[in-house]
C-alpha cells in the first residue's frame, strides 16, 4: 500500500500523495499507516539545517500516533466505516508530511529550503491542522484501545490544533541575509565574504563537496519539467546556483575532492564523449539547439557576431526591434543572415540517425514568445565576479590554486553558455594554455584540457585558442598526453576549432596533426577513436585536406573499423568520413583498392541506423560516378542491392532517398545498355572489383 518515495523522482516541495482506495482492507490500511509513521519517525536522525523545531514537533506527534496504530492492529477489533475514513485521511496527510520532511532533510537542498522557509513553515501548519481535523471526527470511543492510548490521541489532537508551526527567527534572519546577498549581486556589487560565510555556517555547508551538492540539487530542480513551471522559478533557482557557484570557487580554497574529483570526471567525460558522436554522433544535441528558442534548428543562419540561430527565431528577434546579438549582447554591424550549410547538414544527419523528421520540428517548437527574456542577472553577475577570481588564481596563484581554478572552470563551463562567455571575457584561455604546457600530472592535465574543450564550444573560445598560439599546445597533448582521456579531449577540441572555415586549412598545414589523429583512431579508447574521426570529418570540409587525409592512410583504418567494430555509432561516423572522401576520384579509388565494396552493401543490409544507410548509399553512388563501369557492372547484377535501394527511397532519410534514386537510375541505365552476362562472369567481376 505505502509507496516509498524516491527523492530524485519529483520536484522539491511538491507532494504527490495518493488517497487509499475505498475498497482497502482494514489490515492493509493499518499496516501501511504503521510503515508510514515509522518512516516519518526515522527522520529524527536526519540533519535539518532549517525548520528544526517544526520538524522535531512533527516527528514527535506522529510518534505518539504510531503507538495508537500499533495497539489498534494488535487488538484486531473491527473498525467502523467512519473510523476507516478518518484513518484514510490521516494516511493521505502522513504521505505529505513524509514528503515535506524528505525535502527539508534532502542532500543539497539546504539553501533552497531556507529561502522557502515561510512556505515550508506554512505547510507544516496546514498538514497538522488536517491531522487535527481527522482526529476530531475519529470516533475514538468506538475503537478498542486502552484508556492511556486514547488520552494520548486526544492530546495529539489538541496539540495539532494548537501547535505553533511557525517560522523560526533564526531561519528568517539568515534567509534575509541570502536575499540581501542576491540583491547585491543583481546590482553588480560583490558581497562581503563574511556575509556568505554566515549563511554557509548556519546551513552547515562546511566544505567544497557540501557546496557542490547544493549546486547539483539546484540544477536538478531547474531541469525538472512540470506543468505549472514559471519563468520566475527558473530565474530564482538560477540565482541560487550563481551564489553557490561563487561560494564554491571563492570560499572553499581547500576542497575534499579526491574521491569526488575522479568520480565526477568520469561522469562528466561520459557527457563529453557522447557529445561527440551521435547521428554522425559528433556533437552534443544541445549544440544543434537555437540559443533563442532552445529547439533544434531547421534553418541555421549566422549573424555578424559569428553566432548561429534558427532563421525564424532570429528574424522574430530582429523584427521586435532588437539590434544586438541575443547571446553576446554585441551590437550588430548589419542584419544579414548567412546560411550555415555545414551545420545544417550535421543537424540533418543527426535527425536522420535518430528518427527525427525535420518537417515536424517546426510544429513541435514551443511558442517563441518570452524566449527573449534575459538570463538571470544574479547568476550573470555572480559568474562575472567568480570568473575574474579564477583567472587571478590561474595567473598569480600557487600550483595548487591554479589547478583548483582549472577544475572549477571545467565544471562551470560544462553546459552553460553564459558561464563560458564570462570565463572567456575574463581572460581564462591564455593562462589555461600556459598551465596546459606545464602540467606534469595526468589529473591536472585532464582538468585543463577539459576546461579548454568547454570553452572551445563558444565561438570566441575557438578563436582565442588559435590566436593565443594554443593549437600547438592542443596538438602536443593529442600526441603525448599523459592519459587517453587527455588525448581524446584534445581531439574533440580540434574538431571544434575545425568548425571555423579558415582554421581547417591551418590545422591541415601542421604536419603532425592528421597523423596524430590517426594514431588515436588506431590505438585509442572507443571515445578516443570517435573524437578523432570527428576531428578528421571537420578537417575534410577543406578540400585540400582530403588529399592529406587519404595519403596518410585514413581509408584502410576506417575500413578496418567497418570490418571489426561492434560500436554502431563508430561505424556510422567512419561511414560519414568515407562517404565524403568518396566524392573525389582519389578517395573513391582508394576505397575500391581496399576491397571495401561488399562492406557497404552488407552494412546497408544489416545496419539499423538510418544515417549509416544513407552514408552507404552515398558512398556507392560516388564510387559509381568516380570509378565507372568497374563498380557499376558489379552493383547492377546484385538484385538484393536493388531491393535495398528501393526500400530506402521510401523509408530512408530524404537525402538517402534522393541518392538511392540516382543510383537506381545509373544501374538501370547500365542494364539497358549492356548484354546479360553469365553468372560465372558476374562472379569474376565482383571478385575483381571487391
XYZ file of C-alpha atoms in Angstrom, residues 58-585:
528
model
C 6.090 16.853 13.562
C 8.106 13.713 14.270
C 7.061 13.733 17.943
C 3.335 13.939 17.189
C 3.497 11.204 14.569
C 5.439 9.051 17.045
C 2.553 9.264 19.516
C 0.048 8.215 16.865
C 2.324 5.321 15.921
C 1.636 3.823 19.364
C -2.093 4.163 18.720
C -1.918 2.435 15.317
C 0.137 -0.421 16.783
C -2.419 -1.116 19.511
C -5.372 -0.984 17.103
C -3.626 -3.510 14.849
C -2.613 -5.744 17.766
C -6.131 -5.924 19.218
C -7.649 -6.764 15.860
C -11.027 -5.193 16.570
C -13.282 -4.332 13.649
C -13.358 -0.605 12.848
C -16.407 1.255 11.612
C -16.574 2.794 8.153
C -16.266 6.266 9.641
C -13.127 5.217 11.529
C -11.576 3.818 8.356
C -12.413 7.027 6.500
C -10.645 9.108 9.168
C -7.612 6.835 9.092
C -7.510 7.089 5.300
C -7.403 10.880 5.582
C -4.576 10.624 8.116
C -2.740 8.270 5.773
C -3.061 10.782 2.938
C -1.780 13.611 5.151
C 1.086 11.499 6.508
C 2.289 10.917 2.946
C 2.590 14.674 2.510
C 4.350 15.028 5.856
C 6.861 12.411 4.756
C 7.480 14.284 1.510
C 7.911 17.539 3.416
C 10.425 16.026 5.845
C 12.294 14.433 2.947
C 12.606 17.811 1.288
C 13.748 19.551 4.464
C 16.499 16.962 5.005
C 17.345 16.215 1.375
C 21.018 16.294 0.496
C 21.870 19.521 -1.257
C 18.556 21.269 -0.543
C 19.609 23.339 2.463
C 19.823 26.726 0.760
C 16.636 26.133 -1.241
C 14.601 25.146 1.839
C 15.977 28.093 3.797
C 14.894 30.566 1.117
C 11.427 28.942 1.067
C 11.234 28.962 4.867
C 7.919 30.854 5.091
C 6.211 28.492 2.670
C 7.659 25.408 4.386
C 6.533 26.555 7.831
C 3.025 27.168 6.475
C 2.982 23.626 5.049
C 3.782 22.130 8.451
C 0.943 24.172 9.927
C -1.574 23.205 7.228
C -0.740 19.494 7.355
C -1.057 19.177 11.123
C -4.296 21.116 11.097
C -5.502 18.422 8.690
C -4.353 15.749 11.155
C -6.210 17.548 13.961
C -9.401 17.695 11.870
C -9.228 13.956 11.139
C -8.654 13.123 14.810
C -11.535 15.385 15.878
C -14.036 13.354 13.849
C -12.444 9.975 14.615
C -14.978 8.001 16.758
C -12.321 7.139 19.312
C -14.821 5.774 21.857
C -15.842 3.000 19.456
C -12.254 1.808 18.960
C -10.963 -0.920 21.269
C -7.732 0.526 22.700
C -6.510 1.255 26.210
C -7.518 4.377 28.090
C -3.971 5.710 28.211
C -3.649 5.418 24.448
C -6.963 7.249 23.959
C -5.680 10.032 26.187
C -2.535 10.284 24.083
C -4.597 10.554 20.901
C -6.747 13.267 22.454
C -3.602 15.074 23.499
C -2.157 14.897 19.988
C -5.428 16.217 18.549
C -5.304 19.206 20.883
C -1.613 19.824 20.239
C -2.054 19.536 16.477
C -4.829 22.142 16.679
C -2.843 24.476 18.872
C 0.722 23.720 17.792
C 2.518 26.754 16.537
C 4.357 25.569 13.468
C 5.953 28.927 12.944
C 8.908 30.380 11.136
C 11.961 30.324 13.404
C 13.542 33.718 13.977
C 16.997 32.428 13.033
C 15.700 30.923 9.792
C 14.084 34.211 8.856
C 17.188 36.218 9.751
C 19.559 34.070 7.671
C 17.093 33.866 4.779
C 17.011 37.677 4.736
C 20.821 37.611 4.595
C 20.612 35.390 1.487
C 18.169 37.786 -0.168
C 20.466 40.708 0.629
C 23.469 38.912 -0.919
C 21.485 38.106 -4.052
C 20.314 41.709 -4.266
C 23.928 42.879 -4.162
C 24.870 40.508 -6.984
C 21.916 41.756 -9.006
C 23.162 45.327 -8.617
C 26.666 44.348 -9.705
C 28.102 44.634 -6.191
C 30.379 41.868 -4.915
C 29.130 40.817 -1.438
C 31.388 40.631 1.585
C 32.663 37.115 2.158
C 31.718 37.226 5.829
C 28.046 37.559 4.839
C 28.232 34.485 2.650
C 30.172 32.564 5.315
C 27.477 33.377 7.862
C 24.880 31.694 5.632
C 27.095 28.687 4.905
C 27.912 28.177 8.579
C 24.243 28.344 9.563
C 23.365 25.718 6.948
C 26.376 23.596 7.981
C 27.817 23.740 4.489
C 31.343 23.043 5.666
C 33.375 22.195 2.579
C 33.660 22.167 -1.204
C 31.765 18.902 -1.520
C 28.806 20.161 0.541
C 28.658 23.273 -1.622
C 28.817 21.224 -4.813
C 25.883 19.088 -3.620
C 23.826 22.257 -3.243
C 24.635 23.272 -6.821
C 23.764 19.848 -8.210
C 20.433 19.836 -6.367
C 19.519 23.300 -7.639
C 20.430 22.364 -11.200
C 18.258 19.245 -10.939
C 15.375 21.418 -9.793
C 15.849 23.702 -12.782
C 15.828 20.676 -15.050
C 12.511 19.275 -13.824
C 9.624 19.509 -16.267
C 6.359 20.241 -14.575
C 3.042 21.694 -15.836
C 2.965 24.874 -13.769
C 6.602 25.829 -14.305
C 7.031 29.608 -14.290
C 9.932 31.595 -15.666
C 10.442 33.322 -12.324
C 11.025 29.960 -10.592
C 13.794 29.055 -13.013
C 15.292 32.536 -12.741
C 15.255 32.377 -8.944
C 16.863 28.921 -8.884
C 19.496 30.129 -11.367
C 20.329 32.959 -8.995
C 20.879 30.490 -6.161
C 23.129 28.406 -8.424
C 25.127 31.555 -9.130
C 25.506 32.264 -5.416
C 26.609 28.722 -4.581
C 28.964 28.514 -7.563
C 30.615 31.715 -6.382
C 30.860 30.281 -2.863
C 32.351 27.010 -4.077
C 35.003 28.744 -6.155
C 35.948 31.617 -3.853
C 35.387 30.479 -0.266
C 36.435 26.847 -0.296
C 40.113 27.102 -1.164
C 40.719 23.620 0.204
C 38.305 21.112 -1.160
C 37.736 17.497 -0.205
C 37.689 16.466 -3.811
C 39.909 13.443 -4.376
C 37.256 10.713 -4.476
C 34.599 13.074 -5.817
C 37.086 14.530 -8.267
C 37.758 11.250 -10.021
C 34.133 10.144 -9.975
C 32.813 13.426 -11.280
C 35.426 13.404 -14.010
C 34.214 10.021 -15.165
C 30.583 11.129 -15.211
C 31.377 14.398 -16.943
C 33.631 12.811 -19.525
C 30.868 10.400 -20.441
C 28.927 13.501 -21.349
C 31.889 14.773 -23.324
C 32.229 11.524 -25.252
C 28.529 11.302 -26.001
C 28.782 14.877 -27.114
C 30.998 13.931 -29.961
C 29.227 11.229 -31.862
C 25.554 10.769 -32.395
C 23.977 10.708 -35.798
C 27.244 11.412 -37.134
C 27.337 11.470 -33.409
C 29.968 14.208 -33.278
C 28.120 16.929 -31.458
C 26.127 17.326 -28.350
C 22.496 17.700 -29.497
C 22.481 20.876 -27.396
C 24.876 22.357 -29.958
C 22.114 21.954 -32.542
C 19.638 23.991 -30.498
C 18.875 27.598 -31.253
C 20.051 29.769 -28.312
C 16.767 31.702 -28.565
C 14.090 29.021 -28.918
C 16.164 26.174 -27.402
C 14.785 23.897 -30.145
C 16.670 22.003 -32.844
C 17.461 24.389 -35.674
C 15.873 23.602 -39.027
C 17.438 26.517 -40.905
C 20.581 27.694 -39.059
C 21.912 31.105 -40.034
C 24.913 33.074 -38.788
C 24.777 36.773 -37.923
C 27.537 39.385 -37.964
C 28.833 38.443 -34.475
C 29.530 34.893 -35.626
C 26.692 33.385 -33.559
C 24.271 30.931 -35.162
C 20.486 30.888 -34.668
C 17.472 29.320 -36.286
C 16.267 31.665 -39.029
C 12.710 32.061 -37.737
C 13.908 32.826 -34.192
C 16.462 35.463 -35.087
C 14.032 37.065 -37.537
C 11.474 37.445 -34.727
C 14.206 38.936 -32.547
C 15.162 41.470 -35.219
C 11.548 42.345 -36.065
C 10.989 43.136 -32.391
C 13.464 45.995 -32.828
C 16.485 44.303 -31.208
C 19.788 45.246 -32.852
C 22.082 43.270 -30.552
C 23.234 39.642 -30.548
C 20.939 37.671 -28.199
C 23.844 35.546 -26.897
C 26.699 38.037 -26.566
C 24.857 41.339 -26.328
C 27.139 42.851 -29.003
C 25.616 45.437 -31.329
C 25.081 44.017 -34.812
C 27.143 45.522 -37.629
C 24.364 44.526 -40.028
C 21.272 42.327 -40.075
C 22.461 39.967 -42.809
C 21.635 36.295 -42.168
C 24.181 33.902 -43.702
C 23.020 30.269 -44.101
C 25.210 27.828 -42.123
C 25.063 24.927 -44.556
C 27.692 22.815 -42.788
C 25.774 22.899 -39.523
C 22.511 22.270 -41.335
C 23.962 19.105 -42.841
C 25.133 17.916 -39.411
C 21.667 18.542 -37.980
C 20.055 16.661 -40.847
C 22.371 13.708 -40.295
C 21.707 13.772 -36.559
C 17.955 13.786 -37.150
C 18.232 11.024 -39.722
C 20.185 8.828 -37.346
C 17.721 9.357 -34.529
C 14.445 9.051 -36.405
C 13.565 12.740 -36.122
C 11.628 14.255 -39.001
C 12.835 17.781 -39.678
C 9.474 18.661 -41.221
C 7.806 18.086 -37.871
C 10.176 20.142 -35.783
C 8.521 23.442 -36.611
C 5.121 22.230 -35.431
C 6.561 20.949 -32.182
C 8.555 24.040 -31.303
C 7.387 25.900 -28.277
C 5.893 29.350 -28.665
C 8.739 31.762 -29.210
C 7.157 34.457 -27.053
C 9.236 35.023 -23.980
C 12.332 33.415 -25.432
C 13.976 36.820 -25.455
C 13.837 37.002 -21.642
C 17.397 37.772 -20.470
C 19.394 35.385 -18.280
C 19.120 35.692 -14.511
C 21.078 38.833 -13.689
C 22.090 37.484 -10.272
C 23.689 34.408 -11.852
C 25.350 36.505 -14.571
C 26.914 38.986 -12.138
C 27.991 36.253 -9.713
C 29.624 34.438 -12.605
C 31.478 37.570 -13.677
C 32.974 38.034 -10.211
C 33.815 34.329 -9.967
C 35.433 34.304 -13.430
C 37.667 37.230 -12.524
C 38.650 35.499 -9.269
C 39.510 32.233 -11.036
C 41.574 33.983 -13.709
C 43.534 35.791 -10.985
C 44.179 32.416 -9.401
C 45.362 30.995 -12.747
C 47.792 33.897 -13.199
C 49.017 34.649 -9.685
C 48.151 31.577 -7.600
C 50.458 28.803 -6.477
C 50.350 25.435 -8.282
C 47.603 24.033 -6.071
C 45.451 27.148 -6.526
C 45.989 27.125 -10.289
C 44.889 23.528 -10.692
C 41.915 24.040 -8.395
C 40.886 27.029 -10.518
C 41.205 24.903 -13.662
C 38.923 22.279 -12.158
C 36.347 24.936 -11.250
C 36.440 26.225 -14.823
C 35.941 22.695 -16.111
C 32.780 22.359 -14.031
C 31.429 25.846 -14.662
C 31.870 25.738 -18.439
C 30.391 22.261 -18.791
C 26.959 23.276 -20.023
C 26.103 26.933 -19.537
C 26.699 29.325 -22.427
C 26.806 32.353 -20.124
C 29.469 30.749 -17.933
C 31.674 30.119 -20.966
C 31.189 33.684 -22.150
C 32.090 35.148 -18.734
C 35.204 32.985 -18.405
C 36.385 33.887 -21.903
C 35.731 37.602 -21.330
C 37.640 37.431 -18.051
C 40.685 36.103 -19.937
C 40.710 32.445 -18.864
C 42.087 30.949 -22.082
C 45.702 32.305 -22.122
C 46.559 31.174 -18.560
C 44.832 27.821 -19.146
C 47.070 27.267 -22.174
C 50.128 28.179 -20.097
C 49.051 25.743 -17.402
C 48.457 23.041 -20.012
C 52.029 23.279 -21.252
C 53.423 22.921 -17.727
C 51.131 20.167 -16.395
C 53.085 17.138 -15.224
C 50.265 15.115 -13.670
C 47.571 13.313 -15.658
C 44.700 14.541 -13.469
C 45.773 18.177 -13.753
C 46.255 17.914 -17.497
C 42.803 16.364 -17.867
C 41.189 19.226 -15.961
C 42.929 21.920 -18.009
C 42.281 20.309 -21.406
C 38.653 19.612 -20.453
C 38.169 23.221 -19.417
C 39.553 24.321 -22.766
C 37.200 21.909 -24.523
C 34.189 23.503 -22.844
C 35.410 26.970 -23.782
C 36.095 25.883 -27.370
C 32.368 25.263 -27.767
C 31.952 29.038 -27.648
C 32.800 30.694 -30.994
C 35.033 33.273 -29.307
C 36.785 30.496 -27.410
C 37.869 28.746 -30.605
C 39.255 31.968 -31.998
C 41.180 32.818 -28.825
C 42.714 29.354 -28.538
C 44.178 29.742 -32.029
C 45.139 33.413 -31.685
C 46.942 32.695 -28.400
C 49.018 30.006 -30.074
C 47.126 27.233 -28.359
C 46.779 24.999 -31.396
C 50.280 23.594 -30.970
C 49.672 23.024 -27.250
C 46.478 21.098 -28.042
C 48.294 19.001 -30.654
C 51.089 18.293 -28.169
C 48.514 16.791 -25.799
C 46.942 14.866 -28.676
C 50.336 13.287 -29.426
C 51.913 12.998 -25.983
C 49.065 13.426 -23.494
C 49.545 11.869 -20.056
C 46.293 9.884 -20.361
C 43.920 8.649 -23.034
C 41.305 10.994 -21.599
C 43.527 13.997 -22.262
C 44.288 12.820 -25.809
C 40.666 12.212 -26.724
C 39.662 15.591 -25.286
C 42.348 17.263 -27.396
C 40.868 15.570 -30.476
C 37.450 16.994 -29.602
C 38.953 20.485 -29.378
C 40.480 20.014 -32.830
C 37.002 19.297 -34.142
C 35.506 22.443 -32.614
C 38.355 24.562 -33.951
C 37.839 22.993 -37.385
C 34.286 24.343 -37.479
C 35.893 27.715 -38.280
C 36.494 27.593 -42.026
C 39.901 29.299 -42.112
C 41.234 27.120 -39.281
C 40.693 23.876 -41.225
C 43.450 24.920 -43.601
C 45.654 26.000 -40.690
C 45.344 22.636 -38.921
C 45.877 20.714 -42.151
C 49.166 22.559 -42.739
C 50.605 21.284 -39.447
C 52.416 18.075 -40.497
C 51.755 16.117 -37.302
C 48.038 16.959 -36.932
C 46.434 14.309 -39.170
C 48.926 11.512 -38.235
C 48.274 12.182 -34.541
C 44.512 11.840 -35.073
C 45.036 8.586 -36.971
C 47.196 7.204 -34.160
C 44.357 7.891 -31.764
C 41.931 6.072 -34.076
C 44.250 3.066 -34.196
C 45.177 2.865 -30.534
C 42.739 4.939 -28.509
C 39.665 4.074 -26.498
C 36.268 3.919 -28.181
C 35.764 7.542 -27.165
C 39.187 8.497 -28.477
C 38.516 6.827 -31.818
C 35.206 8.633 -32.148
C 36.652 12.034 -31.278
C 39.498 11.601 -33.743
C 37.148 10.525 -36.546
C 35.011 13.561 -35.830
C 38.030 15.843 -35.972
C 39.024 14.381 -39.353
C 35.468 14.872 -40.570
C 35.730 18.549 -39.657
C 39.071 18.910 -41.432
C 37.985 17.380 -44.736
C 35.457 20.139 -45.283
C 38.561 21.927 -46.589
C 39.142 20.155 -49.948
C 42.956 20.177 -49.824
C 42.864 18.336 -46.501
C 41.111 15.415 -48.186
C 44.234 14.535 -50.141
C 46.363 14.682 -46.968
C 43.894 12.502 -45.095
C 43.919 9.921 -47.901
C 47.723 9.968 -48.256
C 48.158 9.310 -44.532
C 46.272 6.031 -44.831
C 42.943 7.025 -43.298
C 40.773 4.885 -45.585
C 42.237 1.453 -44.643
C 41.957 2.397 -40.957
C 38.281 3.293 -41.315
C 37.610 0.199 -43.415
C 39.087 -1.857 -40.570
C 36.580 -0.249 -38.193
C 33.722 -1.201 -40.528
C 35.017 -4.763 -40.576
C 35.704 -5.324 -36.893
C 33.938 -2.733 -34.720
C 30.809 -3.656 -32.775
C 30.085 0.009 -31.979
C 27.248 1.186 -34.261
C 27.982 4.869 -33.743
C 31.660 4.350 -34.527
C 30.701 2.556 -37.741
C 28.296 5.358 -38.668
C 30.920 8.029 -38.169
C 33.510 6.104 -40.152
C 30.981 5.808 -42.968
C 30.357 9.543 -42.799
C 34.047 10.288 -43.414
C 34.302 7.646 -46.139
C 31.249 8.986 -47.969
C 32.833 12.429 -48.031
C 36.204 11.113 -49.249
C 34.453 9.060 -51.938
C 33.232 12.297 -53.516
C 36.629 12.745 -55.210
C 38.306 10.341 -57.621
